[in-house]
One Martini backbone bead per residue (centre of mass of N, CA, C, O) as a GRO file, in nm:
protein
  535
    1MET     BB    1  -1.154   1.574   1.660
    2GLN     BB    2  -1.358   1.605   1.427
    3TYR     BB    3  -1.207   1.848   1.298
    4LEU     BB    4  -0.940   1.702   1.254
    5LEU     BB    5  -1.042   1.486   1.057
    6ALA     BB    6  -1.162   1.681   0.851
    7ALA     BB    7  -0.891   1.821   0.791
    8VAL     BB    8  -0.736   1.576   0.684
    9VAL     BB    9  -0.931   1.545   0.433
   10VAL     BB   10  -0.953   1.853   0.319
   11LEU     BB   11  -0.670   1.992   0.293
   12PRO     BB   12  -0.564   1.858   0.029
   13LEU     BB   13  -0.781   1.983  -0.153
   14LEU     BB   14  -0.710   2.277  -0.095
   15GLY     BB   15  -0.412   2.244  -0.180
   16ALA     BB   16  -0.470   2.172  -0.477
   17VAL     BB   17  -0.594   2.442  -0.548
   18GLY     BB   18  -0.354   2.621  -0.452
   19ALA     BB   19  -0.141   2.506  -0.658
   20LEU     BB   20  -0.292   2.652  -0.914
   21LEU     BB   21  -0.213   2.911  -0.790
   22PRO     BB   22  -0.067   3.184  -0.736
   23ALA     BB   23   0.185   3.297  -0.565
   24PRO     BB   24   0.242   3.481  -0.316
   25PRO     BB   25   0.396   3.733  -0.209
   26GLY     BB   26   0.703   3.602  -0.067
   27LEU     BB   27   0.649   3.276  -0.188
   28ARG     BB   28   0.820   3.228  -0.468
   29GLY     BB   29   1.107   3.236  -0.469
   30ARG     BB   30   1.309   3.147  -0.738
   31SER     BB   31   1.039   2.996  -0.838
   32PRO     BB   32   0.739   2.860  -0.916
   33GLY     BB   33   0.825   2.565  -0.871
   34GLN     BB   34   0.936   2.599  -0.583
   35ALA     BB   35   0.676   2.707  -0.454
   36VAL     BB   36   0.491   2.456  -0.507
   37LEU     BB   37   0.671   2.249  -0.361
   38ARG     BB   38   0.654   2.391  -0.089
   39HIS     BB   39   0.350   2.365  -0.067
   40GLY     BB   40   0.343   2.056  -0.056
   41VAL     BB   41   0.510   2.025   0.203
   42THR     BB   42   0.328   2.194   0.386
   43VAL     BB   43   0.058   2.047   0.359
   44THR     BB   44   0.159   1.757   0.430
   45GLY     BB   45   0.271   1.847   0.706
   46VAL     BB   46   0.001   1.935   0.830
   47VAL     BB   47  -0.142   1.664   0.794
   48LEU     BB   48   0.055   1.502   0.967
   49ALA     BB   49   0.016   1.665   1.226
   50ALA     BB   50  -0.289   1.603   1.247
   51ALA     BB   51  -0.261   1.293   1.257
   52LEU     BB   52  -0.085   1.288   1.515
   53ALA     BB   53  -0.294   1.435   1.691
   54LEU     BB   54  -0.510   1.219   1.654
   55ALA     BB   55  -0.341   0.991   1.783
   56ALA     BB   56  -0.298   1.135   2.059
   57GLY     BB   57  -0.626   1.176   2.109
   58PHE     BB   58  -0.674   0.893   2.117
   59ASP     BB   59  -0.858   0.632   2.264
   60HIS     BB   60  -0.667   0.360   2.369
   61ASP     BB   61  -0.887   0.214   2.558
   62HIS     BB   62  -1.106   0.246   2.288
   63PRO     BB   63  -1.049   0.125   1.974
   64ALA     BB   64  -1.347   0.015   1.891
   65ARG     BB   65  -1.434   0.303   1.888
   66MET     BB   66  -1.575   0.554   1.734
   67GLN     BB   67  -1.394   0.844   1.640
   68ALA     BB   68  -1.421   1.158   1.534
   69THR     BB   69  -1.718   1.217   1.455
   70THR     BB   70  -1.919   1.264   1.152
   71ASP     BB   71  -2.286   1.336   1.099
   72ILE     BB   72  -2.426   1.415   0.782
   73SER     BB   73  -2.666   1.498   0.580
   74TRP     BB   74  -2.683   1.471   0.215
   75ILE     BB   75  -2.892   1.230   0.092
   76PRO     BB   76  -3.195   1.161   0.209
   77ALA     BB   77  -3.335   0.974  -0.006
   78LEU     BB   78  -3.067   0.762   0.035
   79ASP     BB   79  -2.913   0.781   0.305
   80ILE     BB   80  -2.669   0.981   0.261
   81ARG     BB   81  -2.365   1.038   0.442
   82ILE     BB   82  -2.140   1.240   0.627
   83HIS     BB   83  -1.931   0.986   0.749
   84LEU     BB   84  -1.698   1.004   1.012
   85GLY     BB   85  -1.421   0.785   1.127
   86ILE     BB   86  -1.223   0.620   1.389
   87ASP     BB   87  -1.014   0.341   1.457
   88GLY     BB   88  -0.783   0.087   1.505
   89ILE     BB   89  -0.785   0.029   1.193
   90SER     BB   90  -0.763   0.329   1.052
   91LEU     BB   91  -0.543   0.499   1.192
   92PRO     BB   92  -0.275   0.376   1.076
   93LEU     BB   93  -0.351   0.446   0.776
   94VAL     BB   94  -0.363   0.750   0.806
   95VAL     BB   95  -0.072   0.793   0.902
   96LEU     BB   96   0.071   0.653   0.667
   97THR     BB   97  -0.034   0.838   0.443
   98ALA     BB   98   0.075   1.106   0.555
   99LEU     BB   99   0.372   1.022   0.562
  100LEU     BB  100   0.425   0.933   0.265
  101THR     BB  101   0.337   1.200   0.133
  102PHE     BB  102   0.544   1.381   0.270
  103LEU     BB  103   0.798   1.228   0.170
  104CYS     BB  104   0.733   1.273  -0.130
  105ALA     BB  105   0.734   1.583  -0.124
  106LEU     BB  106   1.023   1.613  -0.016
  107TYR     BB  107   1.166   1.459  -0.244
  108SER     BB  108   1.049   1.640  -0.482
  109TYR     BB  109   1.183   1.907  -0.404
  110PHE     BB  110   1.477   1.781  -0.489
  111HIS     BB  111   1.329   1.545  -0.697
  112LEU     BB  112   1.187   1.604  -0.979
  113PRO     BB  113   1.020   1.471  -1.212
  114LYS     BB  114   0.990   1.435  -1.534
  115GLY     BB  115   0.770   1.694  -1.673
  116PRO     BB  116   0.544   1.886  -1.631
  117SER     BB  117   0.402   2.078  -1.425
  118PRO     BB  118   0.441   2.126  -1.086
  119LYS     BB  119   0.150   2.200  -1.025
  120ALA     BB  120   0.020   1.937  -1.120
  121PHE     BB  121   0.178   1.746  -0.940
  122VAL     BB  122   0.084   1.857  -0.663
  123ALA     BB  123  -0.221   1.838  -0.710
  124LEU     BB  124  -0.224   1.529  -0.751
  125LEU     BB  125  -0.096   1.446  -0.484
  126LEU     BB  126  -0.321   1.575  -0.303
  127THR     BB  127  -0.563   1.426  -0.423
  128LEU     BB  128  -0.461   1.146  -0.352
  129GLU     BB  129  -0.457   1.192  -0.048
  130ALA     BB  130  -0.755   1.257  -0.006
  131GLY     BB  131  -0.875   0.988  -0.112
  132THR     BB  132  -0.725   0.799   0.084
  133LEU     BB  133  -0.815   0.920   0.353
  134ALA     BB  134  -1.119   0.892   0.301
  135SER     BB  135  -1.129   0.580   0.277
  136PHE     BB  136  -1.041   0.553   0.599
  137ALA     BB  137  -1.284   0.763   0.721
  138VAL     BB  138  -1.533   0.654   0.605
  139LEU     BB  139  -1.900   0.537   0.684
  140ASP     BB  140  -1.995   0.525   0.375
  141LEU     BB  141  -2.040   0.353   0.091
  142MET     BB  142  -2.051   0.591  -0.115
  143LEU     BB  143  -1.805   0.745  -0.011
  144PHE     BB  144  -1.609   0.517  -0.052
  145PHE     BB  145  -1.638   0.505  -0.357
  146LEU     BB  146  -1.552   0.795  -0.420
  147ALA     BB  147  -1.273   0.775  -0.287
  148PHE     BB  148  -1.176   0.525  -0.447
  149GLU     BB  149  -1.193   0.691  -0.726
  150THR     BB  150  -1.019   0.951  -0.680
  151VAL     BB  151  -0.727   0.809  -0.718
  152LEU     BB  152  -0.715   0.732  -1.024
  153ILE     BB  153  -0.656   0.992  -1.183
  154PRO     BB  154  -0.389   1.090  -1.053
  155MET     BB  155  -0.235   0.823  -1.109
  156TYR     BB  156  -0.260   0.826  -1.411
  157PHE     BB  157  -0.102   1.099  -1.456
  158LEU     BB  158   0.159   1.025  -1.311
  159ILE     BB  159   0.226   0.801  -1.514
  160ALA     BB  160   0.169   0.943  -1.803
  161ARG     BB  161   0.360   1.217  -1.735
  162TRP     BB  162   0.604   1.101  -1.514
  163GLY     BB  163   0.701   0.860  -1.648
  164GLY     BB  164   0.834   0.611  -1.824
  165ALA     BB  165   0.861   0.354  -1.994
  166GLY     BB  166   0.541   0.274  -2.094
  167LYS     BB  167   0.327   0.477  -1.962
  168GLN     BB  168   0.067   0.468  -2.130
  169ALA     BB  169   0.000   0.167  -2.110
  170ALA     BB  170   0.007   0.150  -1.800
  171ALA     BB  171  -0.214   0.361  -1.742
  172TRP     BB  172  -0.443   0.220  -1.897
  173LYS     BB  173  -0.436  -0.045  -1.743
  174PHE     BB  174  -0.495   0.072  -1.468
  175ILE     BB  175  -0.771   0.214  -1.529
  176LEU     BB  176  -0.928  -0.028  -1.646
  177TYR     BB  177  -0.913  -0.227  -1.418
  178THR     BB  178  -1.020  -0.041  -1.183
  179LEU     BB  179  -1.286   0.050  -1.314
  180LEU     BB  180  -1.415  -0.225  -1.363
  181GLY     BB  181  -1.406  -0.311  -1.067
  182SER     BB  182  -1.579  -0.068  -0.960
  183VAL     BB  183  -1.842  -0.126  -1.105
  184VAL     BB  184  -1.895  -0.393  -0.961
  185MET     BB  185  -1.883  -0.281  -0.674
  186LEU     BB  186  -2.123  -0.087  -0.693
  187LEU     BB  187  -2.340  -0.305  -0.717
  188GLY     BB  188  -2.293  -0.423  -0.433
  189LEU     BB  189  -2.347  -0.165  -0.270
  190LEU     BB  190  -2.636  -0.117  -0.374
  191LEU     BB  191  -2.754  -0.383  -0.277
  192ILE     BB  192  -2.718  -0.328   0.021
  193GLY     BB  193  -2.874  -0.057   0.037
  194VAL     BB  194  -3.148  -0.159  -0.072
  195LYS     BB  195  -3.192  -0.410   0.128
  196SER     BB  196  -3.135  -0.233   0.407
  197GLY     BB  197  -3.170   0.105   0.383
  198THR     BB  198  -2.847   0.147   0.402
  199PHE     BB  199  -2.490   0.293   0.407
  200ASP     BB  200  -2.409   0.235   0.695
  201MET     BB  201  -2.145   0.075   0.839
  202VAL     BB  202  -2.210   0.062   1.141
  203ALA     BB  203  -2.497  -0.052   1.119
  204LEU     BB  204  -2.418  -0.302   0.932
  205ALA     BB  205  -2.213  -0.440   1.152
  206THR     BB  206  -2.465  -0.521   1.307
  207ASP     BB  207  -2.670  -0.784   1.388
  208ASN     BB  208  -2.931  -0.584   1.478
  209GLY     BB  209  -2.939  -0.453   1.211
  210PRO     BB  210  -2.969  -0.423   0.870
  211LYS     BB  211  -2.820  -0.695   0.817
  212ALA     BB  212  -3.069  -0.883   0.882
  213GLN     BB  213  -3.192  -0.826   0.576
  214LEU     BB  214  -2.965  -1.011   0.463
  215SER     BB  215  -2.944  -1.252   0.266
  216HIS     BB  216  -2.761  -1.505   0.147
  217THR     BB  217  -2.779  -1.423  -0.152
  218VAL     BB  218  -2.705  -1.127  -0.119
  219GLN     BB  219  -2.427  -1.179   0.007
  220LEU     BB  220  -2.305  -1.330  -0.228
  221LEU     BB  221  -2.335  -1.107  -0.443
  222ALA     BB  222  -2.187  -0.882  -0.287
  223VAL     BB  223  -1.912  -1.022  -0.249
  224LEU     BB  224  -1.851  -1.071  -0.544
  225ALA     BB  225  -1.859  -0.776  -0.637
  226ILE     BB  226  -1.677  -0.640  -0.425
  227GLY     BB  227  -1.435  -0.837  -0.443
  228ILE     BB  228  -1.342  -0.764  -0.728
  229GLY     BB  229  -1.271  -0.468  -0.676
  230LEU     BB  230  -1.073  -0.526  -0.437
  231ALA     BB  231  -0.883  -0.734  -0.580
  232VAL     BB  232  -0.759  -0.545  -0.786
  233LYS     BB  233  -0.630  -0.347  -0.565
  234SER     BB  234  -0.460  -0.537  -0.367
  235PRO     BB  235  -0.353  -0.778  -0.543
  236LEU     BB  236  -0.514  -1.046  -0.697
  237TRP     BB  237  -0.480  -1.342  -0.808
  238PRO     BB  238  -0.527  -1.267  -1.161
  239LEU     BB  239  -0.568  -0.925  -1.104
  240HIS     BB  240  -0.244  -0.805  -1.125
  241SER     BB  241  -0.120  -0.718  -1.418
  242TRP     BB  242  -0.108  -0.400  -1.374
  243LEU     BB  243   0.121  -0.359  -1.160
  244PRO     BB  244   0.405  -0.394  -1.294
  245ASP     BB  245   0.364  -0.172  -1.507
  246ALA     BB  246   0.302   0.064  -1.318
  247HIS     BB  247   0.565   0.052  -1.151
  248THR     BB  248   0.774   0.070  -1.383
  249ALA     BB  249   0.657   0.357  -1.499
  250ALA     BB  250   0.657   0.502  -1.252
  251PRO     BB  251   0.735   0.718  -1.045
  252THR     BB  252   0.865   0.704  -0.745
  253VAL     BB  253   0.619   0.827  -0.585
  254GLY     BB  254   0.409   0.651  -0.724
  255SER     BB  255   0.514   0.378  -0.618
  256VAL     BB  256   0.498   0.439  -0.318
  257LEU     BB  257   0.186   0.496  -0.309
  258LEU     BB  258   0.084   0.243  -0.444
  259ALA     BB  259   0.212   0.043  -0.232
  260GLY     BB  260   0.162   0.193   0.048
  261VAL     BB  261  -0.178   0.269   0.000
  262LEU     BB  262  -0.357   0.168  -0.241
  263LEU     BB  263  -0.358  -0.139  -0.178
  264LYS     BB  264  -0.501  -0.099   0.110
  265MET     BB  265  -0.790  -0.038   0.013
  266GLY     BB  266  -0.872  -0.328  -0.054
  267THR     BB  267  -0.819  -0.470   0.223
  268TYR     BB  268  -0.989  -0.274   0.390
  269GLY     BB  269  -1.261  -0.345   0.254
  270PHE     BB  270  -1.275  -0.633   0.358
  271VAL     BB  271  -1.277  -0.554   0.665
  272ARG     BB  272  -1.509  -0.323   0.663
  273ILE     BB  273  -1.726  -0.484   0.476
  274ALA     BB  274  -1.728  -0.797   0.422
  275LEU     BB  275  -1.700  -0.919   0.708
  276PRO     BB  276  -1.941  -0.760   0.873
  277ILE     BB  277  -2.183  -0.743   0.648
  278THR     BB  278  -2.099  -1.039   0.482
  279PRO     BB  279  -2.034  -1.324   0.638
  280GLU     BB  280  -2.167  -1.551   0.472
  281GLY     BB  281  -2.039  -1.485   0.200
  282MET     BB  282  -1.746  -1.489   0.300
  283GLN     BB  283  -1.742  -1.789   0.388
  284THR     BB  284  -1.785  -1.906   0.104
  285PHE     BB  285  -1.524  -1.741  -0.032
  286ALA     BB  286  -1.269  -1.787   0.146
  287PRO     BB  287  -1.126  -2.033   0.013
  288TYR     BB  288  -1.079  -1.888  -0.261
  289LEU     BB  289  -0.917  -1.653  -0.151
  290ALA     BB  290  -0.693  -1.826  -0.022
  291ALA     BB  291  -0.601  -1.973  -0.278
  292LEU     BB  292  -0.522  -1.717  -0.440
  293ALA     BB  293  -0.322  -1.612  -0.233
  294ALA     BB  294  -0.127  -1.855  -0.240
  295ILE     BB  295  -0.065  -1.835  -0.539
  296GLY     BB  296   0.047  -1.544  -0.524
  297ILE     BB  297   0.289  -1.608  -0.347
  298ILE     BB  298   0.427  -1.805  -0.543
  299TYR     BB  299   0.418  -1.641  -0.804
  300GLY     BB  300   0.575  -1.392  -0.709
  301SER     BB  301   0.836  -1.547  -0.635
  302LEU     BB  302   0.893  -1.680  -0.912
  303ALA     BB  303   0.909  -1.419  -1.071
  304CYS     BB  304   1.152  -1.308  -0.913
  305LEU     BB  305   1.348  -1.540  -0.974
  306ALA     BB  306   1.343  -1.494  -1.282
  307LEU     BB  307   1.452  -1.194  -1.273
  308VAL     BB  308   1.730  -1.242  -1.095
  309ARG     BB  309   1.863  -1.397  -1.292
  310LYS     BB  310   2.112  -1.452  -1.491
  311GLY     BB  311   2.026  -1.308  -1.810
  312ALA     BB  312   1.712  -1.204  -1.789
  313GLY     BB  313   1.667  -0.885  -1.773
  314GLY     BB  314   1.579  -0.776  -1.510
  315ASP     BB  315   1.370  -0.563  -1.315
  316LEU     BB  316   1.377  -0.423  -1.007
  317LYS     BB  317   1.100  -0.284  -1.003
  318ARG     BB  318   0.940  -0.531  -1.099
  319LEU     BB  319   1.018  -0.718  -0.869
  320ILE     BB  320   0.881  -0.553  -0.641
  321ALA     BB  321   0.601  -0.575  -0.759
  322TYR     BB  322   0.582  -0.887  -0.737
  323SER     BB  323   0.628  -0.892  -0.429
  324SER     BB  324   0.351  -0.761  -0.362
  325VAL     BB  325   0.179  -1.000  -0.440
  326GLY     BB  326   0.288  -1.181  -0.213
  327HIS     BB  327   0.244  -0.999   0.039
  328MET     BB  328  -0.067  -0.956  -0.013
  329GLY     BB  329  -0.134  -1.257   0.020
  330PHE     BB  330  -0.109  -1.259   0.329
  331VAL     BB  331  -0.335  -1.063   0.384
  332LEU     BB  332  -0.564  -1.233   0.245
  333LEU     BB  333  -0.525  -1.487   0.416
  334GLY     BB  334  -0.598  -1.358   0.688
  335ILE     BB  335  -0.884  -1.271   0.607
  336ALA     BB  336  -0.990  -1.561   0.516
  337SER     BB  337  -0.987  -1.687   0.810
  338MET     BB  338  -1.180  -1.514   1.009
  339THR     BB  339  -0.976  -1.425   1.234
  340PRO     BB  340  -0.823  -1.237   1.462
  341THR     BB  341  -0.536  -1.325   1.393
  342GLY     BB  342  -0.546  -1.290   1.082
  343VAL     BB  343  -0.648  -0.994   1.070
  344ASN     BB  344  -0.421  -0.871   1.236
  345GLY     BB  345  -0.200  -0.964   1.043
  346ALA     BB  346  -0.304  -0.808   0.797
  347LEU     BB  347  -0.282  -0.522   0.922
  348PHE     BB  348   0.018  -0.539   0.984
  349ALA     BB  349   0.114  -0.604   0.693
  350ASN     BB  350   0.019  -0.344   0.570
  351ILE     BB  351   0.214  -0.155   0.721
  352ALA     BB  352   0.480  -0.299   0.658
  353HIS     BB  353   0.459  -0.276   0.350
  354GLY     BB  354   0.450   0.032   0.336
  355LEU     BB  355   0.731   0.081   0.460
  356ILE     BB  356   0.919  -0.115   0.296
  357THR     BB  357   0.827  -0.066  -0.003
  358GLY     BB  358   0.862   0.233   0.003
  359LEU     BB  359   1.168   0.221   0.050
  360LEU     BB  360   1.242   0.052  -0.201
  361PHE     BB  361   1.136   0.256  -0.415
  362PHE     BB  362   1.317   0.483  -0.337
  363LEU     BB  363   1.588   0.334  -0.388
  364VAL     BB  364   1.544   0.252  -0.685
  365GLY     BB  365   1.505   0.536  -0.794
  366ALA     BB  366   1.787   0.638  -0.703
  367LEU     BB  367   1.949   0.424  -0.859
  368LYS     BB  368   1.859   0.516  -1.139
  369ASP     BB  369   1.975   0.804  -1.116
  370ARG     BB  370   2.277   0.701  -1.082
  371THR     BB  371   2.286   0.466  -1.332
  372GLY     BB  372   2.028   0.455  -1.551
  373SER     BB  373   1.928   0.176  -1.408
  374THR     BB  374   1.725  -0.148  -1.337
  375ASP     BB  375   1.904  -0.359  -1.448
  376LEU     BB  376   2.040  -0.638  -1.312
  377ASP     BB  377   2.278  -0.692  -1.503
  378ALA     BB  378   2.391  -0.405  -1.491
  379LEU     BB  379   2.418  -0.384  -1.174
  380ALA     BB  380   2.615  -0.657  -1.174
  381GLY     BB  381   2.823  -0.542  -1.334
  382SER     BB  382   3.128  -0.385  -1.381
  383THR     BB  383   2.943  -0.097  -1.412
  384GLY     BB  384   2.777  -0.113  -1.174
  385ALA     BB  385   2.700  -0.096  -0.849
  386ALA     BB  386   2.830  -0.220  -0.593
  387LEU     BB  387   2.745  -0.062  -0.319
  388TYR     BB  388   2.946  -0.126  -0.090
  389GLY     BB  389   3.188   0.025  -0.250
  390LYS     BB  390   3.043   0.299  -0.370
  391ALA     BB  391   2.769   0.308  -0.154
  392PRO     BB  392   2.741   0.201   0.155
  393ARG     BB  393   2.483   0.334   0.274
  394PHE     BB  394   2.298   0.260   0.047
  395GLY     BB  395   2.351  -0.047   0.054
  396GLY     BB  396   2.265  -0.091   0.349
  397LEU     BB  397   1.968   0.006   0.313
  398LEU     BB  398   1.889  -0.198   0.096
  399ALA     BB  399   1.949  -0.450   0.265
  400PHE     BB  400   1.754  -0.384   0.492
  401ALA     BB  401   1.492  -0.382   0.321
  402ALA     BB  402   1.519  -0.673   0.218
  403VAL     BB  403   1.524  -0.814   0.495
  404ALA     BB  404   1.250  -0.700   0.587
  405SER     BB  405   1.083  -0.829   0.347
  406LEU     BB  406   1.150  -1.142   0.431
  407GLY     BB  407   1.077  -1.167   0.752
  408ILE     BB  408   1.255  -1.097   0.988
  409PRO     BB  409   1.310  -1.106   1.300
  410GLY     BB  410   1.258  -0.768   1.439
  411LEU     BB  411   1.076  -0.693   1.199
  412ALA     BB  412   0.783  -0.599   1.050
  413GLY     BB  413   0.745  -0.846   0.840
  414PHE     BB  414   0.695  -1.085   1.044
  415TRP     BB  415   0.417  -1.062   1.200
  416GLY     BB  416   0.201  -1.067   0.978
  417GLU     BB  417   0.276  -1.341   0.846
  418MET     BB  418   0.256  -1.516   1.097
  419LEU     BB  419  -0.044  -1.450   1.173
  420ALA     BB  420  -0.167  -1.540   0.905
  421MET     BB  421  -0.078  -1.838   0.939
  422PHE     BB  422  -0.220  -1.886   1.208
  423GLY     BB  423  -0.504  -1.838   1.094
  424ALA     BB  424  -0.481  -2.082   0.890
  425PHE     BB  425  -0.435  -2.308   1.103
  426ARG     BB  426  -0.713  -2.172   1.254
  427PRO     BB  427  -0.992  -2.132   1.140
  428ALA     BB  428  -1.297  -2.070   1.114
  429ALA     BB  429  -1.589  -2.173   1.159
  430GLY     BB  430  -1.669  -2.372   0.861
  431LEU     BB  431  -1.381  -2.414   0.776
  432SER     BB  432  -1.137  -2.580   0.611
  433ARG     BB  433  -0.859  -2.700   0.753
  434PRO     BB  434  -0.703  -2.858   0.535
  435ALA     BB  435  -0.702  -2.630   0.331
  436PHE     BB  436  -0.556  -2.416   0.514
  437LEU     BB  437  -0.302  -2.586   0.559
  438THR     BB  438  -0.219  -2.575   0.265
  439PHE     BB  439  -0.197  -2.267   0.246
  440MET     BB  440   0.015  -2.241   0.469
  441ALA     BB  441   0.234  -2.409   0.329
  442LEU     BB  442   0.259  -2.224   0.083
  443ALA     BB  443   0.338  -1.975   0.243
  444GLY     BB  444   0.595  -2.096   0.364
  445LEU     BB  445   0.731  -2.135   0.088
  446GLY     BB  446   0.724  -1.834   0.016
  447THR     BB  447   0.932  -1.740   0.229
  448LEU     BB  448   1.171  -1.891   0.101
  449LEU     BB  449   1.157  -1.757  -0.180
  450THR     BB  450   1.189  -1.470  -0.079
  451ALA     BB  451   1.469  -1.503   0.042
  452ALA     BB  452   1.610  -1.583  -0.219
  453TYR     BB  453   1.561  -1.326  -0.401
  454LEU     BB  454   1.661  -1.107  -0.199
  455LEU     BB  455   1.951  -1.218  -0.164
  456LEU     BB  456   2.018  -1.193  -0.465
  457VAL     BB  457   1.990  -0.892  -0.481
  458VAL     BB  458   2.209  -0.825  -0.280
  459ARG     BB  459   2.437  -0.978  -0.421
  460ARG     BB  460   2.424  -0.819  -0.699
  461VAL     BB  461   2.391  -0.508  -0.613
  462CYS     BB  462   2.584  -0.477  -0.355
  463MET     BB  463   2.836  -0.677  -0.457
  464GLY     BB  464   2.804  -0.777  -0.737
  465GLY     BB  465   2.983  -0.971  -0.906
  466THR     BB  466   3.153  -1.244  -0.964
  467PRO     BB  467   3.450  -1.321  -0.888
  468ALA     BB  468   3.736  -1.396  -1.024
  469LEU     BB  469   3.948  -1.627  -1.075
  470THR     BB  470   4.254  -1.719  -1.066
  471GLY     BB  471   4.346  -1.672  -1.403
  472ALA     BB  472   4.061  -1.577  -1.477
  473ALA     BB  473   3.797  -1.475  -1.639
  474PRO     BB  474   3.537  -1.298  -1.637
  475ALA     BB  475   3.227  -1.303  -1.648
  476ALA     BB  476   2.984  -1.220  -1.840
  477GLY     BB  477   2.882  -0.913  -1.706
  478GLU     BB  478   3.085  -0.960  -1.467
  479GLY     BB  479   3.199  -0.779  -1.183
  480THR     BB  480   3.415  -0.525  -0.993
  481ALA     BB  481   3.581  -0.439  -1.251
  482THR     BB  482   3.744  -0.312  -1.483
  483ALA     BB  483   3.927  -0.381  -1.762
  484ALA     BB  484   4.189  -0.230  -1.628
  485GLY     BB  485   4.150  -0.305  -1.298
  486ALA     BB  486   3.993  -0.080  -1.193
  487PRO     BB  487   3.787   0.066  -1.007
  488ALA     BB  488   3.485   0.155  -1.000
  489PRO     BB  489   3.305   0.415  -0.986
  490ALA     BB  490   3.156   0.605  -0.775
  491LEU     BB  491   2.869   0.668  -0.597
  492PRO     BB  492   2.637   0.845  -0.470
  493ASP     BB  493   2.546   0.895  -0.172
  494LEU     BB  494   2.370   0.991   0.073
  495ALA     BB  495   2.161   1.243   0.112
  496ARG     BB  496   2.000   1.453   0.314
  497TYR     BB  497   1.713   1.421   0.190
  498GLU     BB  498   1.722   1.110   0.205
  499TYR     BB  499   1.742   1.083   0.502
  500ALA     BB  500   1.473   1.235   0.564
  501ALA     BB  501   1.284   1.037   0.385
  502TRP     BB  502   1.395   0.736   0.505
  503THR     BB  503   1.434   0.711   0.815
  504PRO     BB  504   1.139   0.673   0.918
  505LEU     BB  505   1.098   0.393   0.782
  506ALA     BB  506   1.327   0.241   0.922
  507ALA     BB  507   1.246   0.301   1.216
  508LEU     BB  508   0.953   0.177   1.201
  509THR     BB  509   1.043  -0.107   1.126
  510VAL     BB  510   1.186  -0.159   1.395
  511LEU     BB  511   0.964  -0.082   1.595
  512ALA     BB  512   0.747  -0.287   1.495
  513GLY     BB  513   0.931  -0.538   1.546
  514LEU     BB  514   0.984  -0.480   1.866
  515TRP     BB  515   0.668  -0.335   1.897
  516PRO     BB  516   0.373  -0.476   1.815
  517ALA     BB  517   0.170  -0.376   2.039
  518ALA     BB  518   0.117  -0.090   1.932
  519LEU     BB  519  -0.070  -0.207   1.700
  520LEU     BB  520  -0.234  -0.450   1.821
  521GLY     BB  521  -0.375  -0.276   2.044
  522LEU     BB  522  -0.558  -0.139   1.828
  523THR     BB  523  -0.681  -0.374   1.644
  524ASP     BB  524  -0.800  -0.606   1.820
  525PRO     BB  525  -1.062  -0.484   1.942
  526ALA     BB  526  -1.183  -0.406   1.664
  527VAL     BB  527  -1.186  -0.692   1.545
  528GLN     BB  528  -1.356  -0.833   1.756
  529GLN     BB  529  -1.608  -0.654   1.706
  530LEU     BB  530  -1.640  -0.702   1.403
  531LEU     BB  531  -1.667  -1.025   1.426
  532GLY     BB  532  -1.905  -0.986   1.664
  533GLY     BB  533  -2.131  -0.781   1.561
  534GLY     BB  534  -2.061  -0.525   1.770
  535LYS     BB  535  -1.975  -0.665   2.064
   0.00000   0.00000   0.00000
């Protein structure tokens, strides 16, 4: 098992190097570009198979115990170790990362975004996967920081070289925000390591370990510094403004991975580092984190409502990016409650958001390829999408993803948000219950606003414009027929490779919604132990 986990982390890096080398004879295919894309599918497929084997061999009876561990001294003078391991908290994120990256590689094999060399694209995709997987598997604070930073460069180039309009500005905004946040986070991590004498996360998470040497002041400073870096990546309002630009400009697979796994690195850091290692500091800042999370939920929903209204010229891709600010607000609200219920809800919402928003970005990218636009007014106009009539299977899948995102019972989006609000309903001892009840009420209002804008998206994109009344002219820019009265031309419906890339996400969304115990059974014992100081 320990070799399997090490392989999951290292194989993408080796694959990234291999992507830059000439293809061996017999594996070159019709062109060098096809060969390297096939290489990307193969490597990510092997990593996914290894991650699934890791999940199958995981001791599900003891999910709170670190398993598949590797612990090797790396820099003895600073007590920095190559320490790997997974428990019930990190295992689902490792599998999600491997799955989404494989589906992105498979989709890119058939539909490579326009840009420079396919070799560079595949190498960056694999490097991004390696950094993300390492972030969820390492148990040393310095290794976590290195893995956390590893993903920034490949994502920058994916946006700047393979993105759409405004890609350079969006890429610079992404890298500047995240790098500045990471510099502050590094100071907090170093403070913990210097004051405790170790960077080992497992040792620091126990009440009778080095954590006992961290004073209240040290914990406050560490949480403030680390929290800023994690909040930028999460993204927490008002540190979120890089996200809509990055999503709007990124290629389809870049948006899928950015929403599906990169945002989870920030919230995972709160659960793995801030909650167990600096609980006193976290309790002091928890109300502020919850307040900003609640504001983010409302802000994200109102921004989406502004974008979706007729005549606003809103961009569908940008709308889904703003929806992520709201959905991740539920994750941060659950973490801020500092209760097992809230934290379990946050972890569940992490996975649900990765599945559903990953599917939404796949669909919106494909919709842009079909129509040439993601402008909502254009998609709802007489020559726009009206997907139910032009591409019914595509429209049905888009409507399914939108309904799943609004948190309807029976689908994955429901459980995480509900449990996060339950955590806010009765927060941990020492936190103000009236304040958290207010935050819960705001989150509840956010669910109603979320339903409103997502149903409007389905109404406008899937059904088309408002039909004209008998004897009346169609509203300007709206309608379901051309000027000549003939139906608008059909759009290509789902292709085979799209079925292959998107069906797993839809199926897992239903499975997680109908059988939440499969995920909660993994996370709950680990969360209980984490919040209990290792007991």
